[in-house]
Short mmCIF file of C-alpha atoms in Angstrom, two decimals:
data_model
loop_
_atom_site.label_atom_id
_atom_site.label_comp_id
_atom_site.label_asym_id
_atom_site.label_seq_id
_atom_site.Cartn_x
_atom_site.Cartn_y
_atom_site.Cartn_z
CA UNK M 28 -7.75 -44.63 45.71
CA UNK M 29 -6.73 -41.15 46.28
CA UNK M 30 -6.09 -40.14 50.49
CA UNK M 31 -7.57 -37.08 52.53
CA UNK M 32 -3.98 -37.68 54.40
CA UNK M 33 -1.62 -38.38 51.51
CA UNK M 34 1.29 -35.79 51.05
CA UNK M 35 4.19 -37.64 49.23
CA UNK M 36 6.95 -38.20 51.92
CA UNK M 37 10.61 -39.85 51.26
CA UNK M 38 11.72 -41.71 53.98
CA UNK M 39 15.45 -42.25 53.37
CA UNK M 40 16.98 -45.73 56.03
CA UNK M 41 20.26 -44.39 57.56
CA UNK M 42 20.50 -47.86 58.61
CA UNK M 43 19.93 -51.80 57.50
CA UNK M 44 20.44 -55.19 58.90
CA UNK M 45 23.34 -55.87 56.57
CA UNK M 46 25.50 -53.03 58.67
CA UNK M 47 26.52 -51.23 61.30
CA UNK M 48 27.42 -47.96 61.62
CA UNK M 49 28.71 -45.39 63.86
CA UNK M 50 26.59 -41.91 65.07
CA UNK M 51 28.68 -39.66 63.20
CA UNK M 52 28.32 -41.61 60.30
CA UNK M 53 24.14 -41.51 60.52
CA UNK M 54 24.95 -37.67 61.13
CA UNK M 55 26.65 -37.32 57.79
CA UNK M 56 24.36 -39.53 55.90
CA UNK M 57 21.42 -37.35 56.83
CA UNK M 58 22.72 -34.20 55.54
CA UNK M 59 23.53 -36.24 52.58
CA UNK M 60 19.57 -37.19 52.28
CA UNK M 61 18.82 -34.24 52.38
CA UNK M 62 20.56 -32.87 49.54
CA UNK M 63 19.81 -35.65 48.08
CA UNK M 64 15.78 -35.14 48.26
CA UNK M 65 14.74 -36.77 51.37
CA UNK M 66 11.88 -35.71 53.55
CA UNK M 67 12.42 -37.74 56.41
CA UNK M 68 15.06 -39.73 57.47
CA UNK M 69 14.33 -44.08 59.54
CA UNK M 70 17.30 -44.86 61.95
CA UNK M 71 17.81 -48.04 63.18
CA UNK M 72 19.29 -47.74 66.90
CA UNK M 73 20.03 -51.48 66.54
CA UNK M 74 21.85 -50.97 63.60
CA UNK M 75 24.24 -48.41 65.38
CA UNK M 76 27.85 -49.17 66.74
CA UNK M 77 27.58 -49.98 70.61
CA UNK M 78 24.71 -48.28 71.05
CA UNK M 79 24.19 -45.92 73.88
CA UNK M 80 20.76 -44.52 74.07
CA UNK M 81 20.94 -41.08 75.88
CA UNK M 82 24.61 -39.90 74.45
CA UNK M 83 23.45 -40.96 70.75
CA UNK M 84 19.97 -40.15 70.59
CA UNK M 85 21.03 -36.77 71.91
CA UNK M 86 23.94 -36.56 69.31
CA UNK M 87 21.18 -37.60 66.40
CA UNK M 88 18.42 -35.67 67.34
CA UNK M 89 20.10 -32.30 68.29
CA UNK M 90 22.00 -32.57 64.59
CA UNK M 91 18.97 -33.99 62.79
CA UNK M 92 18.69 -31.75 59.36
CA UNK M 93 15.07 -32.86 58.56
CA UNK M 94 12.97 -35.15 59.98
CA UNK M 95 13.51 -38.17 61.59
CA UNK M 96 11.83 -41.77 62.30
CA UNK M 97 13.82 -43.74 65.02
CA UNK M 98 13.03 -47.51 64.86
CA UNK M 99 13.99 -50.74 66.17
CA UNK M 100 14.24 -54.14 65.14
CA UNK M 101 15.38 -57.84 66.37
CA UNK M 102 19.61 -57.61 67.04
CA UNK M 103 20.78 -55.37 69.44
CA UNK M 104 24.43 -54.83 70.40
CA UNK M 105 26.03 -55.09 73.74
CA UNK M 106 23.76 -55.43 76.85
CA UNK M 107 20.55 -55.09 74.64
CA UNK M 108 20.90 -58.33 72.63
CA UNK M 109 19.96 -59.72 75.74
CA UNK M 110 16.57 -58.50 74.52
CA UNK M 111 16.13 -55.88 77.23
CA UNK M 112 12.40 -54.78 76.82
CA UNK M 113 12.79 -52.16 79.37
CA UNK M 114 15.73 -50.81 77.52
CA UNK M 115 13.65 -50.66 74.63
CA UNK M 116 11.15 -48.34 76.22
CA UNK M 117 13.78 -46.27 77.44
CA UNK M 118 15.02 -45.50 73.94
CA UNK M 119 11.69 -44.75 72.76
CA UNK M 120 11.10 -42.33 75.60
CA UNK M 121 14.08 -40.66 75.14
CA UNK M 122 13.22 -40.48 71.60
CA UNK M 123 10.19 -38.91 71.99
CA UNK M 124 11.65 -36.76 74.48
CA UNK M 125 14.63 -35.15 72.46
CA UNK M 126 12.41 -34.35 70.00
CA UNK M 127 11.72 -37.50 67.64
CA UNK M 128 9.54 -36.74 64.55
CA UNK M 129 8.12 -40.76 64.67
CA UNK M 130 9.13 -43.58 66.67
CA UNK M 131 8.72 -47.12 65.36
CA UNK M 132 7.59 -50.33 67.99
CA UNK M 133 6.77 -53.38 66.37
CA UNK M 134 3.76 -55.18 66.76
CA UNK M 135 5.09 -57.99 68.92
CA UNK M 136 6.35 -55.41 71.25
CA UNK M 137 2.98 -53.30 71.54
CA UNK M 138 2.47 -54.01 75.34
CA UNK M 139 4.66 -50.76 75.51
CA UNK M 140 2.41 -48.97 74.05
CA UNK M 141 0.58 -47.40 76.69
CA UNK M 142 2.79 -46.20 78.66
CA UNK M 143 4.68 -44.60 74.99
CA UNK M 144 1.82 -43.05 74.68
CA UNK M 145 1.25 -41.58 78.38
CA UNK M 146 4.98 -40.46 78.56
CA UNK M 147 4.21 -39.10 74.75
CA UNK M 148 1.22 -36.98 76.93
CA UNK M 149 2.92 -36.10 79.96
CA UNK M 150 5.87 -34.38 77.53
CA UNK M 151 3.96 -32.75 74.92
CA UNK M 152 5.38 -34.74 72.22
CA UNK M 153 4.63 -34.34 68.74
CA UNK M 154 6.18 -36.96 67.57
CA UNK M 155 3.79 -39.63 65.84
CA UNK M 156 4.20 -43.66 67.01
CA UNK M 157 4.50 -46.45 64.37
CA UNK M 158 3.67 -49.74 65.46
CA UNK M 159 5.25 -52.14 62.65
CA UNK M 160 4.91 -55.87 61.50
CA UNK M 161 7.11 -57.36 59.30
CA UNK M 162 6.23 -61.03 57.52
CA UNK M 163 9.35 -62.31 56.69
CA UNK M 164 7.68 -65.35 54.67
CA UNK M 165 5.38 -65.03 51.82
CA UNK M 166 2.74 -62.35 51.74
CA UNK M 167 -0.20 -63.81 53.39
CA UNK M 168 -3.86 -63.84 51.83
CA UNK M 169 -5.77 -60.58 51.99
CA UNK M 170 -7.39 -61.40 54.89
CA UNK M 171 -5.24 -62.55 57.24
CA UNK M 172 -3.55 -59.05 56.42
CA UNK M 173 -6.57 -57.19 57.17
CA UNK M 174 -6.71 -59.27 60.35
CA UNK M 175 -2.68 -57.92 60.87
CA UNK M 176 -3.83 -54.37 60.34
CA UNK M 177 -7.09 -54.75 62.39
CA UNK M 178 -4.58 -55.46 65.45
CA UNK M 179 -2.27 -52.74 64.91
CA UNK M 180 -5.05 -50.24 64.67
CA UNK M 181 -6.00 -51.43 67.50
CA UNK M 182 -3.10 -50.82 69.53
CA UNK M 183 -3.81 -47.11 69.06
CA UNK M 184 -1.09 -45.62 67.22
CA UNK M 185 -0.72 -42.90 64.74
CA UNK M 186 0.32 -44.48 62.09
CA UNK M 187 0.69 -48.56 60.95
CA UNK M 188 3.60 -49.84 59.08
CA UNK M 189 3.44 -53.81 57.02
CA UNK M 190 6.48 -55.08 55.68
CA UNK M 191 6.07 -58.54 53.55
CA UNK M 192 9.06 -59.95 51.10
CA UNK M 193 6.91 -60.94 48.01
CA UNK M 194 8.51 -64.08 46.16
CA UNK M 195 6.37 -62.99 42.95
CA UNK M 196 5.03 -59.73 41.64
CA UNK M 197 1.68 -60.70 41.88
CA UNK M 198 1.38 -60.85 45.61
CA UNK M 199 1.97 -56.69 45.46
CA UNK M 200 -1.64 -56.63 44.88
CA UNK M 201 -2.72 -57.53 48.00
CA UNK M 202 -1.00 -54.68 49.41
CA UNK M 203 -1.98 -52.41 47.06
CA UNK M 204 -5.47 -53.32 48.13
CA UNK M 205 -5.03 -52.39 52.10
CA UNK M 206 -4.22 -48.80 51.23
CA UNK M 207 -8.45 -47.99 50.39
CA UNK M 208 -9.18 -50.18 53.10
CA UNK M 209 -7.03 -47.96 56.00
CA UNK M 210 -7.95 -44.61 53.75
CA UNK M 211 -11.66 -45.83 54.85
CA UNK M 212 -10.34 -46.25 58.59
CA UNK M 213 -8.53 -42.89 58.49
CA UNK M 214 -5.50 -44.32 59.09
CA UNK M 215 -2.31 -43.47 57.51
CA UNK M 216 -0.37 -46.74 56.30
CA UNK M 217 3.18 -47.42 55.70
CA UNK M 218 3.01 -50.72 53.35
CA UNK M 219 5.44 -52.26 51.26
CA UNK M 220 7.65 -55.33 49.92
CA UNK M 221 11.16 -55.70 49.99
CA UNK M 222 13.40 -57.47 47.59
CA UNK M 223 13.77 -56.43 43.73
CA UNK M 224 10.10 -58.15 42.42
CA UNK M 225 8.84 -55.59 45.37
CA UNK M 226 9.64 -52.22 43.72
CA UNK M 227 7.09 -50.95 42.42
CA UNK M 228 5.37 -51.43 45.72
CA UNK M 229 7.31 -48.27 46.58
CA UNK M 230 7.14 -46.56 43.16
CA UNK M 231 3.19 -46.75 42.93
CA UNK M 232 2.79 -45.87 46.67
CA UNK M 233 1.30 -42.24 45.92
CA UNK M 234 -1.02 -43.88 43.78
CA UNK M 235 -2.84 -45.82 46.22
CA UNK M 236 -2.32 -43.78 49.35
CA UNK M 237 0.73 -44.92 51.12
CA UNK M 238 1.93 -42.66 53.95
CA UNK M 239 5.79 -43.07 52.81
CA UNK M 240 8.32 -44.03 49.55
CA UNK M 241 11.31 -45.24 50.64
CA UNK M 242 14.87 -44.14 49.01
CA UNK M 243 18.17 -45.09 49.36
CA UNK M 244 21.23 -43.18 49.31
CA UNK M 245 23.62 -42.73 46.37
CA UNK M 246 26.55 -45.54 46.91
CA UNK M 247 24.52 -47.18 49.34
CA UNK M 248 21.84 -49.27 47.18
CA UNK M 249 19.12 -50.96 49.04
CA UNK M 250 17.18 -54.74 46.73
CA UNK M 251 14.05 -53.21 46.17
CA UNK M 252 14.15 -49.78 47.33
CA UNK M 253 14.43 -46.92 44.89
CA UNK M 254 17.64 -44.29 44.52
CA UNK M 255 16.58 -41.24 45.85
CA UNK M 256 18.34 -39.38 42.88
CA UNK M 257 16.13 -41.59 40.50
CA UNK M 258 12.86 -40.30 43.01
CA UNK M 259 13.88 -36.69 42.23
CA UNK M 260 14.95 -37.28 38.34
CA UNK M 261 13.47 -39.47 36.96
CA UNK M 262 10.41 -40.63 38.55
CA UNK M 263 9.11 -37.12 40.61
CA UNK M 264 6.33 -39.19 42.69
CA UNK M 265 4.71 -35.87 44.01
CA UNK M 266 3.28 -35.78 40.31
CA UNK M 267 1.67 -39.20 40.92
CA UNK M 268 -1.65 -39.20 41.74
CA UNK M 269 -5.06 -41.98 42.08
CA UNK M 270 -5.49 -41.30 38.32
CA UNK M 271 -1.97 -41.90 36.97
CA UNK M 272 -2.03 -44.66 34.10
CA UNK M 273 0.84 -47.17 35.06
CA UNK M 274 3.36 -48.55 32.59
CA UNK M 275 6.03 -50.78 32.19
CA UNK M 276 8.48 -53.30 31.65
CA UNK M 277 7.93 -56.68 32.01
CA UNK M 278 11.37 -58.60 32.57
CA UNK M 279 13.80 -60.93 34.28
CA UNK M 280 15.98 -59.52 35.39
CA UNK M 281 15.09 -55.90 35.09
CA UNK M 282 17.13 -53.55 37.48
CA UNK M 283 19.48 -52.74 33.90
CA UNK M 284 16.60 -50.95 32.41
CA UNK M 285 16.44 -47.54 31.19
CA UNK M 286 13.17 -46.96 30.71
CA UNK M 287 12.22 -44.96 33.43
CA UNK M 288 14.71 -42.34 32.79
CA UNK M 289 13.20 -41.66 29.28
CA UNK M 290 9.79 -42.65 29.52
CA UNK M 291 8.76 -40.42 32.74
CA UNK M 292 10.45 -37.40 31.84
CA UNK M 293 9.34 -37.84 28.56
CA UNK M 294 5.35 -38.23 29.80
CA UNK M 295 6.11 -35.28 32.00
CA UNK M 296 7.02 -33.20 29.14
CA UNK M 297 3.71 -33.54 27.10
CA UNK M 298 2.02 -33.38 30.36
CA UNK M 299 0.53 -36.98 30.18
CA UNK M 300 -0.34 -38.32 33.69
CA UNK M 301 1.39 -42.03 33.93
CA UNK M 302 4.92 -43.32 34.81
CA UNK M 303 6.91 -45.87 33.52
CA UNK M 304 8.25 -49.03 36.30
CA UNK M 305 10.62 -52.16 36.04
CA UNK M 306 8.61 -55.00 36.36
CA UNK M 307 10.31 -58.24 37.68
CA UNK M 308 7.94 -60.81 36.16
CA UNK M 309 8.09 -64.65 36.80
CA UNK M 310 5.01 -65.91 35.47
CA UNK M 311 3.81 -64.32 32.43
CA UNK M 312 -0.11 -66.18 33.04
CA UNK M 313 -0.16 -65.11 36.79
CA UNK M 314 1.28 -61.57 35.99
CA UNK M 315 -1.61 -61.07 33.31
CA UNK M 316 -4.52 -62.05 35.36
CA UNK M 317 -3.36 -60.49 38.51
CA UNK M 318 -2.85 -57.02 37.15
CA UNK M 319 -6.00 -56.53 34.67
CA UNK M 320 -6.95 -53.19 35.17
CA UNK M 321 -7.23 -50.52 33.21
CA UNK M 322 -4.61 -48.94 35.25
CA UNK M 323 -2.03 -50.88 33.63
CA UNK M 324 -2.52 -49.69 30.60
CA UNK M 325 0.65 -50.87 28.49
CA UNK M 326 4.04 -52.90 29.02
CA UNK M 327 7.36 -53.03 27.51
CA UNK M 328 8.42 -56.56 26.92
CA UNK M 329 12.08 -57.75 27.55
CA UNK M 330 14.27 -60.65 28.02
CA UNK M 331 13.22 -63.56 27.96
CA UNK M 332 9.68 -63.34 27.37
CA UNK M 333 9.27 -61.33 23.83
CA UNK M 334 8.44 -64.50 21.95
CA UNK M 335 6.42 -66.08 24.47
CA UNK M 336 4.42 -63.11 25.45
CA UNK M 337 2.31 -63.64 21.92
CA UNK M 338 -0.09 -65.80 23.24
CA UNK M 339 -0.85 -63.89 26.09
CA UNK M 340 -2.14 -60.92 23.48
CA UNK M 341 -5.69 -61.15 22.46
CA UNK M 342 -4.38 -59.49 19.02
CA UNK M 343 -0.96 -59.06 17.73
CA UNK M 344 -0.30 -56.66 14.88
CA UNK M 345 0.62 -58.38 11.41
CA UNK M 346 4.49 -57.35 11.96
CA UNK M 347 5.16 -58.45 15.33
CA UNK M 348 2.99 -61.79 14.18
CA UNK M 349 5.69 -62.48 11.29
CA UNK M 350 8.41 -61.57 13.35
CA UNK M 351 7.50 -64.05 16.22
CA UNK M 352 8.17 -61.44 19.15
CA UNK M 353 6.42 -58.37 20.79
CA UNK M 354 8.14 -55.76 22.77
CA UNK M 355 4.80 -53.31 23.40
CA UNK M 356 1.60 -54.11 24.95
CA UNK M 357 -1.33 -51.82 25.18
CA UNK M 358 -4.50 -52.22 26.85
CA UNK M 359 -7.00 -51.21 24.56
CA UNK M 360 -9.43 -48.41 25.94
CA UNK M 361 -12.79 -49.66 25.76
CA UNK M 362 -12.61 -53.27 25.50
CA UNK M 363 -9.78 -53.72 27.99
CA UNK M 364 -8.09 -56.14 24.81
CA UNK M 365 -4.27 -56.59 25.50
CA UNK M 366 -2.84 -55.47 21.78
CA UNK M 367 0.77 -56.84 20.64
CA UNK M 368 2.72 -54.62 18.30
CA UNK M 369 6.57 -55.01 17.96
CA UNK M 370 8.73 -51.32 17.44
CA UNK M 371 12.02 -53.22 17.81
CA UNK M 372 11.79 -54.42 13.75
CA UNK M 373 11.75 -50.89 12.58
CA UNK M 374 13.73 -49.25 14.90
CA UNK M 375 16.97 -51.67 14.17
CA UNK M 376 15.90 -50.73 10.28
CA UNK M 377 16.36 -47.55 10.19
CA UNK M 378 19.04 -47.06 12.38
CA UNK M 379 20.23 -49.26 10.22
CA UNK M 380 19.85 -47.81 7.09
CA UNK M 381 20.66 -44.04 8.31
CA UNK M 382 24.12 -45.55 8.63
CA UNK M 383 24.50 -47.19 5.64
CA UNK M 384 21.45 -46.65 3.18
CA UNK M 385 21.92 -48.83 0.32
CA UNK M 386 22.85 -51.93 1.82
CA UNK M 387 20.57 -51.95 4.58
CA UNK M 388 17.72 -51.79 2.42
CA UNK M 389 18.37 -54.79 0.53
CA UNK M 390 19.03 -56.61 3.99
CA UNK M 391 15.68 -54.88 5.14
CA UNK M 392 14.02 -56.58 1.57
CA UNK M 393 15.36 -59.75 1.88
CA UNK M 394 13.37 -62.72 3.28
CA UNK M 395 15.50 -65.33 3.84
CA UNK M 396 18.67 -66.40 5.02
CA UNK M 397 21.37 -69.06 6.82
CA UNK M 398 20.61 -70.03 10.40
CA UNK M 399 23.75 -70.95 12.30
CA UNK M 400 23.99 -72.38 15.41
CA UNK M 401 25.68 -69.99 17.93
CA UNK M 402 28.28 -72.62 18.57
CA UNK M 403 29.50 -72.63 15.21
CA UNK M 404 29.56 -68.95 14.90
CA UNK M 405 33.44 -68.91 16.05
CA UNK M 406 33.84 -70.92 13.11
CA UNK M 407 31.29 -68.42 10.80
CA UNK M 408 33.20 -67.25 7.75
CA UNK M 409 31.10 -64.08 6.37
CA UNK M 410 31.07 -62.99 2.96
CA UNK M 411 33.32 -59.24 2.59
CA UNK M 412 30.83 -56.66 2.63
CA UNK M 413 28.73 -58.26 5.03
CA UNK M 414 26.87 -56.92 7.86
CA UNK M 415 26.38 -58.39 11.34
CA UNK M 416 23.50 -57.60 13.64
CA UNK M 417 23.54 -58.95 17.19
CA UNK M 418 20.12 -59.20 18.77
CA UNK M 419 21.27 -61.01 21.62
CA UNK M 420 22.28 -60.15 24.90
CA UNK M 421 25.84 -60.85 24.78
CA UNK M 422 27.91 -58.34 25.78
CA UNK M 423 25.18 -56.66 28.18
CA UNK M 424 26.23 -55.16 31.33
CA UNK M 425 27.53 -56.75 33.51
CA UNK M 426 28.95 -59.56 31.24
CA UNK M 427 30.66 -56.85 29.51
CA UNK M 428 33.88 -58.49 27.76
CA UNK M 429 32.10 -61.19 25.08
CA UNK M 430 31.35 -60.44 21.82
CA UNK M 431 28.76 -62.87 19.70
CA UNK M 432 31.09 -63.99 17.07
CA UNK M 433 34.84 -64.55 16.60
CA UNK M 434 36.58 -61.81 16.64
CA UNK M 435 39.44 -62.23 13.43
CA UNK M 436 35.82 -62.53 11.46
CA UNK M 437 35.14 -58.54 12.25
CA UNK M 438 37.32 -57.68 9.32
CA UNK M 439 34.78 -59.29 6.89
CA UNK M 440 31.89 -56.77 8.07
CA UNK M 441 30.88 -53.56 6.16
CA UNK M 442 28.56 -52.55 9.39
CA UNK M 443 28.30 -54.09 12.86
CA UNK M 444 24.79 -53.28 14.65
CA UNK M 445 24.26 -54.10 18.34
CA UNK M 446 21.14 -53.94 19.88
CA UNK M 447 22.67 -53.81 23.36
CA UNK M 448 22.54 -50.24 24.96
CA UNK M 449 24.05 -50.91 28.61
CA UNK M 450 27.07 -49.99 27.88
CA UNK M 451 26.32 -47.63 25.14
CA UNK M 452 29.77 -48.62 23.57
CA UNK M 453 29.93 -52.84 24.13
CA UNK M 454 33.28 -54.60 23.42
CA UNK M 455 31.87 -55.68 20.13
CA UNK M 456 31.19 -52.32 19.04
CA UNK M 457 34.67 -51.27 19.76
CA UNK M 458 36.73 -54.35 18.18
CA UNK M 459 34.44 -54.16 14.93
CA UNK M 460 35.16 -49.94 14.91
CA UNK M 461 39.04 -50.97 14.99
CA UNK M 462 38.30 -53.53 12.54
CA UNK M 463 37.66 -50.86 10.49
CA UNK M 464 33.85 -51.30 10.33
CA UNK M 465 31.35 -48.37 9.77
CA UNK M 466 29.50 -49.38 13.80
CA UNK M 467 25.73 -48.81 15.02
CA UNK M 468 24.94 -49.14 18.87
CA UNK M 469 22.18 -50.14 20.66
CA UNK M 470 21.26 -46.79 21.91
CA UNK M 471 20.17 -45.70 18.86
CA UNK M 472 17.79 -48.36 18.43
CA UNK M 473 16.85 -48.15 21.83
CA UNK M 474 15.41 -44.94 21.42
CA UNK M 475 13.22 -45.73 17.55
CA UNK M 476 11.68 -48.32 19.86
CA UNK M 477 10.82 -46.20 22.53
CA UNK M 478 9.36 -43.60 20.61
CA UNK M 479 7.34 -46.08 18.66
CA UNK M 480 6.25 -47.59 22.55
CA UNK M 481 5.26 -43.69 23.52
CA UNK M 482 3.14 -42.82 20.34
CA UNK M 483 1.42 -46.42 21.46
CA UNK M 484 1.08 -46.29 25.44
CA UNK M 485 -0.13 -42.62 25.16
CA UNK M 486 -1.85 -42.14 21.62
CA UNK M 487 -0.10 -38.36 21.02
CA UNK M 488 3.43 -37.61 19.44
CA UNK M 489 6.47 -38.56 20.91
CA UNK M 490 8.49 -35.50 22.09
CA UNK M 491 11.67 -37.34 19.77
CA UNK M 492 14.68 -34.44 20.03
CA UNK M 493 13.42 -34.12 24.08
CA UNK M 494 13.82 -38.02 23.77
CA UNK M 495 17.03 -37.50 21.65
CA UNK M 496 18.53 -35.46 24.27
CA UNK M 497 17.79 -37.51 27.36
CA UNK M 498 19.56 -40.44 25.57
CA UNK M 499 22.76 -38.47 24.87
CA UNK M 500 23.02 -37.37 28.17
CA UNK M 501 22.52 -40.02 30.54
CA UNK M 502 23.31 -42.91 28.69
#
């Protein structure tokens, strides 16, 4: 899987269809991407303001901080919505010209090749030409994509770029699969889907060989493309590699994990080779039998699917089966057996009980109790003394202002535990502390669980005050 030409490059868009914006905007974004960790920078010229192609190509490229990849896609303002083809070339030329790194033509627009490519010649351009296709439906079979690659190879370009927009997870695989393929050809591929169930087509790209990982600027989030911050912090793709064991969390939605930022840094630190992804799963069958390699060696399990996940497990460990739920998944070296285990029981336990000793351990002993439904909770009378544990997602970000129960109840409660850890203090948190209530947050727990998920996924000690001190600081 690994590639003779692979050397991890961050492409950073200065531009997307959603906007327009002006050249000296594009000029101060790309000194921004630079600080901010790119390598390269992709400008749209049909995303700029009234585009004029000598005065701002020559504004761009004369300021350009690092390098830069000018494309072009369907709109155009002004006189070339009219869908000017030789206006189009002329851009490109000039591109290549003022000293363009890469130039982008799509596929449907390839008769312009050859004479890019003599004018490329008859300057002494080093600047490498893209020719593009973007599927705007759902991702085709495998082959009809080799069939789209075997054309854009064949318009003789430097590089080929496929963009799909995957409606499930699964259909990543397919494009994970063309990167040997064009590694065989010796030809460098840009290939990738967009959306938020497309993400880790970017995050796994040094894995299998892709030419560029896309980024996105801080305060300008991009569905489906990565921050560049979260590149450089916390997933550091240079350190990816064919032999990186992937991990991650299975959910729906999934963008409010944290995860990443303590997993990666966390493998990094006892040098184990593997990284830790969202995973925006539909279908837990499909998801299971698409991705059964041994590459995927172990999952977090989220909302909804930690009940239903059991039967997908060809064992579950004795806890998680009396509990009903699992929130880990290994793959089992060897036999390739996906294993069940649940950390979330003892990790709300003990931080638990490290709060309030005594009482926690009798709730910890006890096996049985009331079952309410949530409706009635507003109406919920507790005994004094109690304690109150929410395990739901109430009160996650961004629904940030409910609390589970009624609120003149909080009185009643000795300790208030919330699982939720996004935000580290939730509303309930805060009206059960001025309640007068001794108060355990999610975070806590958070963190038990994911050290019990690291000693699983990687089989060696959890780094827990490195852990520790991730949490406090960037949660």
């Amino acid at each position: 899987m690994g590639s003779a030409y692979q050397v991890l490059n961050i492409c950073a868009p200065m531009t997307h269809e959603q906007q327009s914006v002006s050249v000296e905007q594009i000029v101060n974004n790309m000194k921004h991407a630079k600080a901010e960790g790119a390598d390269t920078v992709e400008i749209r010229l049909d995303c700029i303001t009234s585009f004029h192609p000598l005065l701002h190509l020559k504004i761009i490229l004369q300021n350009k901080p690092l390098p830069v990849l000018i494309a072009n896609r369907k709109k155009w303002d002004d006189s070339l919505s009219k869908g000017d083809d030789s206006m189009l070339l002329e851009a490109l030329q000039l591109a290549l010209e003022l000293g363009a790194d890469f130039i982008e033509v799509e596929l449907k627009d390839a008769s312009c090749l050859p004479t890019l490519l003599e004018h490329k010649g008859n300057h002494n351009s080093h600047g490498k030409i893209i020719v593009s296709c973007y599927v705007d439906d759902i991702t085709p079979p495998q082959e009809e994509l080799l069939q789209l690659v075997a054309r854009m190879q064949a318009t003789g370009s430097d590089i080929i770029k496929l963009v799909t927009h995957a409606a499930d997870i699964t259909e990543l695989t397919r494009i994970f699969s063309l990167f040997p393929h064009c590694q065989n050809l010796q030809v460098p591929l840009i290939a990738y889907s967009c959306g938020e169930r497309g993400l880790i087509s970017q995050l796994l790209c040094p894995k299998f060989g892709g030419f560029f990982v896309y980024g996105s600027l801080a305060g300008n989030p991009i569905l489906g493309i990565p921050s560049l911050d979260s590149l450089k912090e916390a997933y550091k793709l240079e350190d990816v590699n064919e032999d990186t064991k992937v991990f991650g969390l299975i959910s729906k939605p999934v963008s409010h994990s944290k995860g990443p930022i303590l997993h990666n840094p966390s493998f990094r630190h006892v040098n184990y080779n593997g990284i830790y992804v969202p995973m925006f799963v539909d279908d837990l069958k499909e998801f299971f039998s698409t991705y059964s390699s041994p590459d995927f060696s172990g999952f977090s399990v989220g909302i909804p699917y930690k009940e239903e996940v059991l039967r997908f497990c060809d064992e579950v460990h004795p806890l998680a089966q009396s509990i009903g739920a699992v929130n880990t998944i290994i793959r089992r070296p060897g036999d390739g057996k996906l294993v069940g285990y649940n950390t979330d029981c003892e990790a709300a336990i003990t931080a638990i009980e490290d709060a309030l000793i005594d009482r926690a351990k009798s709730l910890a002993c006890a096996v049985s109790g009331e079952a309410q439904l949530y409706k009635e909770l507003v109406n919920f009378e507790p005994e004094k003394g109690a304690i109150l544990a929410n395990a739901t997602p109430i009160g996650m970000h961004p629904n940030t202002d409910r609390i589970p129960v009624a609120e003149s109840t909080l009185e009643h409660y000795l300790l208030v535990f919330d699982a939720v850890y996004t935000p580290r203090r939730t509303r309930l948190l805060k009206e059960a502390n001025a309640a007068g209530a001794t108060t355990v947050g999610g975070v806590e727990m958070f963190l038990r669980q994911a050290i019990g998920q690291f000693n699983l996924f990687t089989g060696l000690e959890a780094p827990k005050e490195f852990m520790r001190e991730i949490v406090l600081s960037k949660f």
